mmCIF file of C-alpha atoms in Angstrom:
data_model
loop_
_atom_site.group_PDB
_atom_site.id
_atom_site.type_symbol
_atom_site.label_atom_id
_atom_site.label_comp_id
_atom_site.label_asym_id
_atom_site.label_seq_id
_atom_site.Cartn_x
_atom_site.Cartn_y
_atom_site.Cartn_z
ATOM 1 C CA UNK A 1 10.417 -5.619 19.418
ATOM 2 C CA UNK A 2 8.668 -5.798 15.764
ATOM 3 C CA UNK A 3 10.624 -8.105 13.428
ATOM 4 C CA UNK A 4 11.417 -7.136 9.953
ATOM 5 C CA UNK A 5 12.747 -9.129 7.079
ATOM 6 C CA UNK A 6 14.349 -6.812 4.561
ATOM 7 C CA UNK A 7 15.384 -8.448 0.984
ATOM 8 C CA UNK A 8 17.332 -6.424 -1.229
ATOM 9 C CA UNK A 9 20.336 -7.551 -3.061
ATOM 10 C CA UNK A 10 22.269 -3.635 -2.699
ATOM 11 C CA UNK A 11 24.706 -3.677 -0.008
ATOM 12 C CA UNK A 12 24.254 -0.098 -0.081
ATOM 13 C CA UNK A 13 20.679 -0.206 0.978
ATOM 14 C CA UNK A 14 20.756 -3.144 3.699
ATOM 15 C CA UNK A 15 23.961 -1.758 5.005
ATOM 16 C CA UNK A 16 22.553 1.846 6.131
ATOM 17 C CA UNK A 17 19.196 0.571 6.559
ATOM 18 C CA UNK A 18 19.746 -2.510 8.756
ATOM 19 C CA UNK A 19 21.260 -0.381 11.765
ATOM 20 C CA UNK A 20 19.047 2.437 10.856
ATOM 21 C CA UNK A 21 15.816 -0.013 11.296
ATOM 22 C CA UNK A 22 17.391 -0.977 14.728
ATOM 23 C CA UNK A 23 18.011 1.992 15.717
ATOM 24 C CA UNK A 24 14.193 2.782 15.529
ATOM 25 C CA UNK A 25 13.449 -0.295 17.734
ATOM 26 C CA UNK A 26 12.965 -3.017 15.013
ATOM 27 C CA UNK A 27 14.641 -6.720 14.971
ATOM 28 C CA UNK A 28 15.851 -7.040 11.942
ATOM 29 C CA UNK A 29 17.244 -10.070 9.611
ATOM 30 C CA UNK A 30 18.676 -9.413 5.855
ATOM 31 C CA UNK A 31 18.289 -11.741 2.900
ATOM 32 C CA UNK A 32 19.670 -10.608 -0.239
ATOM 33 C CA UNK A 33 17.703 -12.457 -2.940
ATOM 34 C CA UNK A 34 14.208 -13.633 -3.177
ATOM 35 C CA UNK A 35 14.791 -17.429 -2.551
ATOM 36 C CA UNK A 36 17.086 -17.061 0.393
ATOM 37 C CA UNK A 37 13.786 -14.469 1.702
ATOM 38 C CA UNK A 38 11.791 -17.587 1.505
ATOM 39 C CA UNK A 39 14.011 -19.942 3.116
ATOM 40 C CA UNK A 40 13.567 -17.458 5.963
ATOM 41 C CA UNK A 41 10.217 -17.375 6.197
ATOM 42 C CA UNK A 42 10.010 -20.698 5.910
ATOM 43 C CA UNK A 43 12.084 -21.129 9.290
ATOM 44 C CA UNK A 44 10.456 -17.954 10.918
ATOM 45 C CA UNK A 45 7.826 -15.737 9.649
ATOM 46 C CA UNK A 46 8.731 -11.625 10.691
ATOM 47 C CA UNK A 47 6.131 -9.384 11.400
ATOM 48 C CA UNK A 48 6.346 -7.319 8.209
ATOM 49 C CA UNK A 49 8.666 -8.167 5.141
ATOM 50 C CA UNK A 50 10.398 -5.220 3.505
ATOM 51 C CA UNK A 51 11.059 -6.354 -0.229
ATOM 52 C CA UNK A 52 12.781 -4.651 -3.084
ATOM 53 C CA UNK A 53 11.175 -5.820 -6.524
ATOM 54 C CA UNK A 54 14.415 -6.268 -8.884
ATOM 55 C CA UNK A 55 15.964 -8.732 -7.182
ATOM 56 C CA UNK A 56 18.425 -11.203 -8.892
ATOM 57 C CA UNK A 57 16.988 -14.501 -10.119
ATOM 58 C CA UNK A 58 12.958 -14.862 -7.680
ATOM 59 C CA UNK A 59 11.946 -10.956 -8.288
ATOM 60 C CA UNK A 60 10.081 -9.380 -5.819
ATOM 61 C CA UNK A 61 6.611 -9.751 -7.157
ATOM 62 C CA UNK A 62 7.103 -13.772 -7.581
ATOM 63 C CA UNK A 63 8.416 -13.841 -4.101
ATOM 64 C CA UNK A 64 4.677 -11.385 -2.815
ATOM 65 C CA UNK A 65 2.914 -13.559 -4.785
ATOM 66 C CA UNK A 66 4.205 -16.465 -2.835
ATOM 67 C CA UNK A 67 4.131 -14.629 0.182
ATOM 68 C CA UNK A 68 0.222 -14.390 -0.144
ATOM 69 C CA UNK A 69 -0.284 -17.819 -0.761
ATOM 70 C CA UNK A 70 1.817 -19.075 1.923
ATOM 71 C CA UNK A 71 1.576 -16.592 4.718
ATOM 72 C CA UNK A 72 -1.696 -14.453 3.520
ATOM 73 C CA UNK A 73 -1.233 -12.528 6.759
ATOM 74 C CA UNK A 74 2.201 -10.986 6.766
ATOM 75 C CA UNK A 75 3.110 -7.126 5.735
ATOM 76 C CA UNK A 76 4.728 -6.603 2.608
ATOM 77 C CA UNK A 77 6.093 -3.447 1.812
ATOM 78 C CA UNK A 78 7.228 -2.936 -1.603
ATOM 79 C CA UNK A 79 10.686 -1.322 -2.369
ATOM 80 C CA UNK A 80 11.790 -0.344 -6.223
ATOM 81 C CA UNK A 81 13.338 2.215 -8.435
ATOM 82 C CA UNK A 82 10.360 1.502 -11.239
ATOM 83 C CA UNK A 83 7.931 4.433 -10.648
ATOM 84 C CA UNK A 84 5.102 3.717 -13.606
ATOM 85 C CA UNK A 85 1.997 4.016 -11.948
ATOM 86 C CA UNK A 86 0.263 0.732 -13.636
ATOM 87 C CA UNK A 87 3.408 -1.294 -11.974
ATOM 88 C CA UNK A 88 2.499 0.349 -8.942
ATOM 89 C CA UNK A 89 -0.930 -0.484 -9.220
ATOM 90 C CA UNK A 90 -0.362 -4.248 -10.315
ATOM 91 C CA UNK A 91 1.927 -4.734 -7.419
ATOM 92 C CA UNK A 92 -0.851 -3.529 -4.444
ATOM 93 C CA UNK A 93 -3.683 -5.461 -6.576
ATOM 94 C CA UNK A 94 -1.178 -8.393 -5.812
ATOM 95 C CA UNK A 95 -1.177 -7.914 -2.084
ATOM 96 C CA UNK A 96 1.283 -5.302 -1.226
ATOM 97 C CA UNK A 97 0.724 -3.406 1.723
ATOM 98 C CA UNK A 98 2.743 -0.350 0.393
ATOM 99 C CA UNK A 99 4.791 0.447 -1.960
ATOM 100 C CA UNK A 100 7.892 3.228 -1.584
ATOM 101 C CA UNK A 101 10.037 4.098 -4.400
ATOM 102 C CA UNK A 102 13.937 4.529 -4.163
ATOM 103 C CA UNK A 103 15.795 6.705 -3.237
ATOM 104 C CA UNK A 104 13.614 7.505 0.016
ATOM 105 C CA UNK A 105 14.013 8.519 3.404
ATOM 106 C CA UNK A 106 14.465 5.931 5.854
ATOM 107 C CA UNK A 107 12.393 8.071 8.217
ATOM 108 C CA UNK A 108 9.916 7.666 5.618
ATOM 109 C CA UNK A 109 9.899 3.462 5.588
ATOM 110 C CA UNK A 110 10.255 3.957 9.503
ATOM 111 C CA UNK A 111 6.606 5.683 9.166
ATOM 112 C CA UNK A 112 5.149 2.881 6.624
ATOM 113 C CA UNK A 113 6.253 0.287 8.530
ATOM 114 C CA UNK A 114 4.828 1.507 12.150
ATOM 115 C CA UNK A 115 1.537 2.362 10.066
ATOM 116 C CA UNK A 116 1.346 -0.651 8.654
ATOM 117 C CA UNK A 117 1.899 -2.895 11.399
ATOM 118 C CA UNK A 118 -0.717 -0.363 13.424
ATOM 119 C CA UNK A 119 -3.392 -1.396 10.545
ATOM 120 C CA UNK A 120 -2.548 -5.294 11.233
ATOM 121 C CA UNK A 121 -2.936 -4.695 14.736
ATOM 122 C CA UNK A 122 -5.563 -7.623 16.154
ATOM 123 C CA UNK A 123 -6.178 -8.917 12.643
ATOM 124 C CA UNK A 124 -6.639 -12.217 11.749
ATOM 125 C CA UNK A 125 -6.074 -13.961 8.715
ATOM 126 C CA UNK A 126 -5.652 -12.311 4.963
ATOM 127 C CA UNK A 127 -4.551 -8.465 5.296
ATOM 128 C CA UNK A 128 -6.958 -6.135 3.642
ATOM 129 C CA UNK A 129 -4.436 -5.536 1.087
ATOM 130 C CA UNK A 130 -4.694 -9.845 0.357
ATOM 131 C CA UNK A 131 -8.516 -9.150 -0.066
ATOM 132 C CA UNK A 132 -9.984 -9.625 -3.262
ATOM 133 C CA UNK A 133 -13.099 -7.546 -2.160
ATOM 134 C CA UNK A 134 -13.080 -5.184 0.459
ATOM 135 C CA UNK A 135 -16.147 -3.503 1.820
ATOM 136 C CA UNK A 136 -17.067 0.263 3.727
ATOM 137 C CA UNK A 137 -20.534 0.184 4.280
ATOM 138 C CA UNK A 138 -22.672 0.085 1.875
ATOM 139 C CA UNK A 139 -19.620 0.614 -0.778
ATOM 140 C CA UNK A 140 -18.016 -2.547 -2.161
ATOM 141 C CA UNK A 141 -14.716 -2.421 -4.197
ATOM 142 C CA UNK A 142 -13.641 -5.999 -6.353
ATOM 143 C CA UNK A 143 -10.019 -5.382 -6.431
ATOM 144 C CA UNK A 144 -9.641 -8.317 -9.448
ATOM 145 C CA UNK A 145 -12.488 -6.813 -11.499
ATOM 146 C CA UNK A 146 -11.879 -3.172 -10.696
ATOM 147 C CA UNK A 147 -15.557 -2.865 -10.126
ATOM 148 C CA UNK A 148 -17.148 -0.972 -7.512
ATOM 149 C CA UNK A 149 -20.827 -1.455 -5.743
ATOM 150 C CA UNK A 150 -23.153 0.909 -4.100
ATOM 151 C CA UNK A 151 -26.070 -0.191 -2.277
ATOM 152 C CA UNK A 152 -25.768 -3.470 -4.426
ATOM 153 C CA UNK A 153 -25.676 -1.573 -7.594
ATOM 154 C CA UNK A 154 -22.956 -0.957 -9.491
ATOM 155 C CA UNK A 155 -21.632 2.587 -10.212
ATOM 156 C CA UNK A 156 -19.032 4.168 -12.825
ATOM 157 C CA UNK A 157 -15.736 5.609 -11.973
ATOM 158 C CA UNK A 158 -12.663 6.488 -13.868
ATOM 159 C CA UNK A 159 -10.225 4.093 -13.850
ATOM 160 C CA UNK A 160 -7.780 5.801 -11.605
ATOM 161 C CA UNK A 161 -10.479 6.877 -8.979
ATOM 162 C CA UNK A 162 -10.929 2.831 -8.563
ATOM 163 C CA UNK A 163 -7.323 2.647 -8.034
ATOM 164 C CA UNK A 164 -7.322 5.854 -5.848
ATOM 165 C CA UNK A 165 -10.361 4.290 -3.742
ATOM 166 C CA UNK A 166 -8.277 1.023 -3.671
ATOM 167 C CA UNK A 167 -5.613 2.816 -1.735
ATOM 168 C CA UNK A 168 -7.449 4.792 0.669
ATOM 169 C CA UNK A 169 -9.214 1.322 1.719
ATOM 170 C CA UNK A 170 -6.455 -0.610 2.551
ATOM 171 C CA UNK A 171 -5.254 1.996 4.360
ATOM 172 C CA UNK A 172 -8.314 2.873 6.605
ATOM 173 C CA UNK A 173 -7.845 5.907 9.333
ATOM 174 C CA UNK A 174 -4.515 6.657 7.626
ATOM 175 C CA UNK A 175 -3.553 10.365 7.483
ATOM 176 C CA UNK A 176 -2.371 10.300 3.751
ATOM 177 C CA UNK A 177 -0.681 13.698 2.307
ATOM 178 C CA UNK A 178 -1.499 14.588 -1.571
ATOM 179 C CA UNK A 179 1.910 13.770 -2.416
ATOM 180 C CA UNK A 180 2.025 10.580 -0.766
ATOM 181 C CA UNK A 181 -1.389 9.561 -2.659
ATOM 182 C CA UNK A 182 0.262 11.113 -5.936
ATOM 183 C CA UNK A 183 3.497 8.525 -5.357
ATOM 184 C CA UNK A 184 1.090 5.537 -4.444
ATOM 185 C CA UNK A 185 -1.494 6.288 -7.069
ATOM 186 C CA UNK A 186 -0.256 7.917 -10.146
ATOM 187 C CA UNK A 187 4.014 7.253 -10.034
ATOM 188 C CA UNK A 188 6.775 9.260 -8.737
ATOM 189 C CA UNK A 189 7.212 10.066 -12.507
ATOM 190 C CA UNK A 190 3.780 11.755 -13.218
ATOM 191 C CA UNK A 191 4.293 15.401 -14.457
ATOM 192 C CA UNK A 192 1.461 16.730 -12.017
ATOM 193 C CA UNK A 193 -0.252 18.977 -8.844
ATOM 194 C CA UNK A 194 -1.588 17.480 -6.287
ATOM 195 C CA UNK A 195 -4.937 19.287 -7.831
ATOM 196 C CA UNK A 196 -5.072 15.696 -9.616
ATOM 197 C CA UNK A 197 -5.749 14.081 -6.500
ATOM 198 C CA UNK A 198 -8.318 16.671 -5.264
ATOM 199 C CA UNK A 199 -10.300 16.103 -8.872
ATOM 200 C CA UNK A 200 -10.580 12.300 -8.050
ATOM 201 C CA UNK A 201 -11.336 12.550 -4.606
ATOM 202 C CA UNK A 202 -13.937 14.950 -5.227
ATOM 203 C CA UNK A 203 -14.952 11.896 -8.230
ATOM 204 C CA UNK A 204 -15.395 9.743 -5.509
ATOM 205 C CA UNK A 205 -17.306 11.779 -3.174
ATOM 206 C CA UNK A 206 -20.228 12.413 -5.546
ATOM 207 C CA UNK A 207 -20.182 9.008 -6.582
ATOM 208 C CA UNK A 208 -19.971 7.288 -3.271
ATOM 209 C CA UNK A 209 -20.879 9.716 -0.833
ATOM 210 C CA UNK A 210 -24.458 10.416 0.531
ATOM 211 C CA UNK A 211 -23.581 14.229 0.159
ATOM 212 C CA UNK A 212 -20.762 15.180 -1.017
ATOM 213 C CA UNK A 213 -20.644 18.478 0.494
ATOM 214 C CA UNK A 214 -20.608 16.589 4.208
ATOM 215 C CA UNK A 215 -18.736 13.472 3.450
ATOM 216 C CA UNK A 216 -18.514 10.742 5.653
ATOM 217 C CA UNK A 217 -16.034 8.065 3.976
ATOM 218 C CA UNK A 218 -13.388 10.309 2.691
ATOM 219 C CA UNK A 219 -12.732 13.213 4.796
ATOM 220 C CA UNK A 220 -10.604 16.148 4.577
ATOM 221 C CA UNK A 221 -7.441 16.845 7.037
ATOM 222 C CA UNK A 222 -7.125 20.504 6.763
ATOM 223 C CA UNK A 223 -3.457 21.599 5.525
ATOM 224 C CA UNK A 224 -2.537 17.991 5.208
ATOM 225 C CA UNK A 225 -4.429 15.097 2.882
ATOM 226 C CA UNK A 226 -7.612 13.305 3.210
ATOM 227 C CA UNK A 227 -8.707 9.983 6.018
ATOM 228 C CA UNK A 228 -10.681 7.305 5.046
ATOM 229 C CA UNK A 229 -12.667 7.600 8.079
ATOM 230 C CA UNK A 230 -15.065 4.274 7.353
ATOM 231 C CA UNK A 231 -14.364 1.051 8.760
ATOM 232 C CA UNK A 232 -13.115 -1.219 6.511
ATOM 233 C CA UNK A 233 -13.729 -5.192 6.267
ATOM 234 C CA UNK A 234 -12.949 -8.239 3.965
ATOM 235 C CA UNK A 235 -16.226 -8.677 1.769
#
């Protein structure tokens, strides 16, 4: 039985979720701020850590940050009500696995966490989302810099097709809907179709791709999103 640490200081939220999470076949443990969270990890480290970001005194991106130095490993998924899409961005460049916005489904976390803790699967050491650089081939992405290599030359892309390709790499062989890449990518709160994610993909493709028409990293899933279909390694 998968063990899950969820942090959130809401009664409300660990309340439902808590049997809800056990219900779906996960051992779960509660802390309710971020320094009693790391008190628990410090007596027993969970398989992936469920973590809202407001939390009372040690907020949720101080507590990731310590996560990564301390137990580079472990899943983080990111829980918060901000929906900006440079927070979002800041918090995965930081090492968060994923990152799902409240209110939400619990079926919806259910599915993060079971794809997240598929992705760890085997792994050893730093996640790819606690990679600085991450590599698909010949393609190269510095998560710090926000630069990205091809061939060992570097090429241009618009600042949200880097963040775009940062997502669909640390989530390799992930089906990933256009709505689910517009929450990750551009914010809950962006005023947009999911024709924004096609334009960037489609960025990417003749950027990155050896034909664009055929590609080979980012493929399509008819009537449902896009795969990274590459492997995917620390660089």
């Amino acid at each position: 039985m998968p063990s899950v640490l969820l942090v959130d200081d809401e009664p409300a939220i660990t309340d439902n979720l808590t049997p809800f999470l056990s219900r779906a076949g996960f051992d779960v443990r509660v802390a309710r701020d971020g320094e009693s969270a790391l008190e628990l990890l410090g007596s027993a480290v969970p398989d992936l850590l469920v973590l809202d970001v407001l939390l009372p005194g040690l907020d949720g991106r101080a507590v990731l940050r310590r996560v990564r130095k301390e137990h580079g490993a472990l899943p983080v998924i990111l829980l918060t009500q901000v929906g900006e899409s440079a927070e979002r961005a800041m918090a995965l460049e930081e090492g968060a696995d994923d990152y799902l916005n409240k209110p939400f489904d619990p079926q919806e976390l259910v599915a993060r966490i079971r794809a997240v803790l598929r992705r760890g699967q085997g792994g050893d050491g730093p996640s790819l989302t606690g990679a600085q650089r991450l590599r698909a081939g010949s393609v190269v992405l510095d998560r710090a810099s926000q630069r990205v290599h091809r061939d060992d030359h570097e090429v241009v892309l618009t600042p949200r097709a880097t963040v775009l390709l940062g997502y669909f790499m640390t989530h390799p062989d992930e089906l990933l809907s256009r709505e689910r890449l517009l929450e990750a990518v551009w914010g809950w709160t962006y005023q947009s179709s999911a024709r924004a994610v096609d334009t960037r993909v489609a960025e990417l493709r003749r950027v990155l791709e050896d034909d664009a028409a055929n590609p080979t990293l980012i493929t399509t899933v008819p009537g449902m999103g896009y795969r990274f279909s590459a492997p995917v390694e620390r660089a």
